[in-house]
């Protein structure tokens, strides 16, 4: 921030903001000059040390005994943005871990079960044909569970 109010008084407004936002700021200044408030918008300001800071900016014109003025509100949301990015990162890592666990753990167990059922199905075909249809149905259920676990992964 500014060391004191005097560091801001009389300064060109655009000098406080990243040049990428100057065209938008000019449009907003025109609205303020016409007496219209401007809603919050995300912009980047240049701090006194030269670093850029993400802020939300809103402004509204008003009249006082000395004439017209504009009240500007800046809210630094860089910490919130960093926390949001961290939350997204954690969510993605968690989803990847769950997907990997499903694929590697449950998926492999289902595959092994299907192999065992395939052998049992072959045995049933030779020795107990009435069971072969039931075993085939169970293998279909397992194939759907494998496909579901892959889609989650």
Short mmCIF file of C-alpha atoms in Angstrom, two decimals:
data_model
loop_
_atom_site.label_atom_id
_atom_site.label_comp_id
_atom_site.label_asym_id
_atom_site.label_seq_id
_atom_site.Cartn_x
_atom_site.Cartn_y
_atom_site.Cartn_z
CA UNK A 1 0.00 0.00 0.00
CA UNK A 2 0.80 3.64 -0.05
CA UNK A 3 2.94 4.98 2.80
CA UNK A 4 0.33 7.73 3.36
CA UNK A 5 -2.54 9.53 1.61
CA UNK A 6 -0.20 12.18 0.21
CA UNK A 7 1.48 9.51 -1.91
CA UNK A 8 -1.82 9.04 -3.79
CA UNK A 9 -3.22 12.57 -3.96
CA UNK A 10 -2.78 14.14 -7.38
CA UNK A 11 -1.49 10.95 -8.98
CA UNK A 12 -2.79 9.93 -12.40
CA UNK A 13 -5.34 7.15 -11.86
CA UNK A 14 -4.02 4.99 -14.68
CA UNK A 15 -0.52 5.00 -13.19
CA UNK A 16 -1.84 2.82 -10.36
CA UNK A 17 -3.07 0.04 -12.65
CA UNK A 18 -1.49 -2.54 -14.92
CA UNK A 19 -1.45 -1.19 -18.49
CA UNK A 20 -3.53 -4.14 -19.73
CA UNK A 21 -6.53 -2.64 -17.90
CA UNK A 22 -6.18 0.96 -19.08
CA UNK A 23 -8.81 0.73 -21.87
CA UNK A 24 -11.38 -0.77 -19.47
CA UNK A 25 -10.53 1.82 -16.82
CA UNK A 26 -11.00 4.65 -19.35
CA UNK A 27 -14.51 3.34 -20.10
CA UNK A 28 -15.29 3.11 -16.41
CA UNK A 29 -13.99 6.67 -15.84
CA UNK A 30 -16.37 7.91 -18.55
CA UNK A 31 -19.28 6.29 -16.74
CA UNK A 32 -18.17 7.86 -13.44
CA UNK A 33 -17.92 11.31 -15.09
CA UNK A 34 -21.49 10.79 -16.31
CA UNK A 35 -22.54 10.22 -12.69
CA UNK A 36 -22.94 6.44 -12.95
CA UNK A 37 -21.43 4.02 -10.44
CA UNK A 38 -19.31 1.16 -11.75
CA UNK A 39 -19.59 -2.34 -10.26
CA UNK A 40 -16.75 -4.49 -8.96
CA UNK A 41 -14.35 -5.75 -11.61
CA UNK A 42 -11.11 -7.70 -11.30
CA UNK A 43 -8.01 -5.69 -12.16
CA UNK A 44 -4.36 -5.59 -11.21
CA UNK A 45 -2.79 -2.62 -9.47
CA UNK A 46 0.86 -1.75 -9.36
CA UNK A 47 2.04 -1.44 -5.78
CA UNK A 48 4.54 1.20 -4.76
CA UNK A 49 7.26 -1.46 -4.74
CA UNK A 50 6.44 -2.24 -8.41
CA UNK A 51 4.77 -5.62 -7.86
CA UNK A 52 1.34 -6.36 -9.28
CA UNK A 53 -1.58 -7.22 -7.02
CA UNK A 54 -4.95 -8.71 -8.01
CA UNK A 55 -7.81 -6.54 -6.76
CA UNK A 56 -11.53 -6.07 -7.14
CA UNK A 57 -12.36 -2.43 -7.87
CA UNK A 58 -15.67 -0.58 -7.64
CA UNK A 59 -16.35 3.14 -7.71
CA UNK A 60 -19.27 5.48 -7.26
CA UNK A 61 -19.54 9.23 -7.85
CA UNK A 62 -20.94 11.53 -5.15
CA UNK A 63 -21.39 15.22 -4.44
CA UNK A 64 -20.26 17.00 -1.33
CA UNK A 65 -20.10 20.71 -0.41
CA UNK A 66 -16.73 21.01 -2.16
CA UNK A 67 -18.02 19.58 -5.46
CA UNK A 68 -18.03 16.21 -7.20
CA UNK A 69 -15.88 13.32 -6.11
CA UNK A 70 -15.52 9.60 -6.64
CA UNK A 71 -15.18 6.97 -3.96
CA UNK A 72 -13.13 3.99 -5.08
CA UNK A 73 -13.01 0.70 -3.21
CA UNK A 74 -10.18 -1.74 -3.86
CA UNK A 75 -10.19 -5.20 -2.34
CA UNK A 76 -7.02 -7.30 -2.49
CA UNK A 77 -8.14 -10.85 -3.22
CA UNK A 78 -4.74 -12.32 -4.07
CA UNK A 79 -4.75 -14.47 -0.92
CA UNK A 80 -8.24 -15.77 -1.69
CA UNK A 81 -7.19 -16.50 -5.28
CA UNK A 82 -4.12 -18.42 -4.04
CA UNK A 83 -6.34 -20.44 -1.67
CA UNK A 84 -8.77 -21.17 -4.53
CA UNK A 85 -5.90 -22.42 -6.70
CA UNK A 86 -4.65 -24.57 -3.81
CA UNK A 87 -8.16 -25.99 -3.32
CA UNK A 88 -8.44 -26.85 -7.02
CA UNK A 89 -5.00 -28.47 -6.92
CA UNK A 90 -5.90 -30.53 -3.84
CA UNK A 91 -9.21 -31.56 -5.42
CA UNK A 92 -7.48 -32.66 -8.64
CA UNK A 93 -4.81 -34.62 -6.74
CA UNK A 94 -7.49 -36.30 -4.61
CA UNK A 95 -9.56 -37.23 -7.66
CA UNK A 96 -6.45 -38.65 -9.35
CA UNK A 97 -5.57 -40.66 -6.24
CA UNK A 98 -9.12 -42.04 -5.96
CA UNK A 99 -9.14 -42.87 -9.67
CA UNK A 100 -5.79 -44.61 -9.39
CA UNK A 101 -6.93 -46.54 -6.32
CA UNK A 102 -10.11 -47.62 -8.10
CA UNK A 103 -8.26 -48.59 -11.24
CA UNK A 104 -5.33 -50.28 -9.54
CA UNK A 105 -7.16 -51.79 -6.58
CA UNK A 106 -10.78 -52.55 -7.35
CA UNK A 107 -10.17 -52.85 -11.10
CA UNK A 108 -7.50 -55.51 -10.64
CA UNK A 109 -9.64 -57.44 -8.16
CA UNK A 110 -12.58 -57.39 -10.56
CA UNK A 111 -10.34 -58.55 -13.40
CA UNK A 112 -9.00 -61.43 -11.27
CA UNK A 113 -12.56 -62.39 -10.30
CA UNK A 114 -13.56 -62.40 -13.98
CA UNK A 115 -10.63 -64.71 -14.81
CA UNK A 116 -11.70 -67.12 -12.06
CA UNK A 117 -15.29 -67.03 -13.30
CA UNK A 118 -14.12 -67.68 -16.86
CA UNK A 119 -12.47 -70.91 -15.67
CA UNK A 120 -15.56 -71.81 -13.66
CA UNK A 121 -17.75 -71.08 -16.70
CA UNK A 122 -15.66 -73.48 -18.80
CA UNK A 123 -15.94 -76.16 -16.12
CA UNK A 124 -19.72 -75.61 -15.87
CA UNK A 125 -20.06 -75.91 -19.65
CA UNK A 126 -18.54 -79.40 -19.46
CA UNK A 127 -19.96 -80.69 -16.19
CA UNK A 128 -23.03 -78.62 -15.22
CA UNK A 129 -24.45 -76.78 -18.25
CA UNK A 130 -27.32 -75.31 -16.20
CA UNK A 131 -24.85 -73.11 -14.25
CA UNK A 132 -23.11 -71.74 -17.33
CA UNK A 133 -25.83 -69.10 -17.97
CA UNK A 134 -25.70 -67.88 -14.37
CA UNK A 135 -21.92 -67.59 -14.45
CA UNK A 136 -22.14 -65.67 -17.75
CA UNK A 137 -24.57 -63.20 -16.12
CA UNK A 138 -22.18 -62.67 -13.20
CA UNK A 139 -19.33 -62.06 -15.66
CA UNK A 140 -21.47 -59.39 -17.39
CA UNK A 141 -22.03 -57.68 -14.04
CA UNK A 142 -18.31 -57.72 -13.37
CA UNK A 143 -17.58 -56.31 -16.84
CA UNK A 144 -19.95 -53.40 -16.08
CA UNK A 145 -18.25 -52.83 -12.72
CA UNK A 146 -14.84 -52.79 -14.45
CA UNK A 147 -16.14 -50.24 -16.99
CA UNK A 148 -17.57 -48.12 -14.18
CA UNK A 149 -14.29 -48.16 -12.27
CA UNK A 150 -12.43 -47.13 -15.44
CA UNK A 151 -14.80 -44.23 -16.04
CA UNK A 152 -14.20 -43.03 -12.47
CA UNK A 153 -10.45 -43.29 -12.95
#
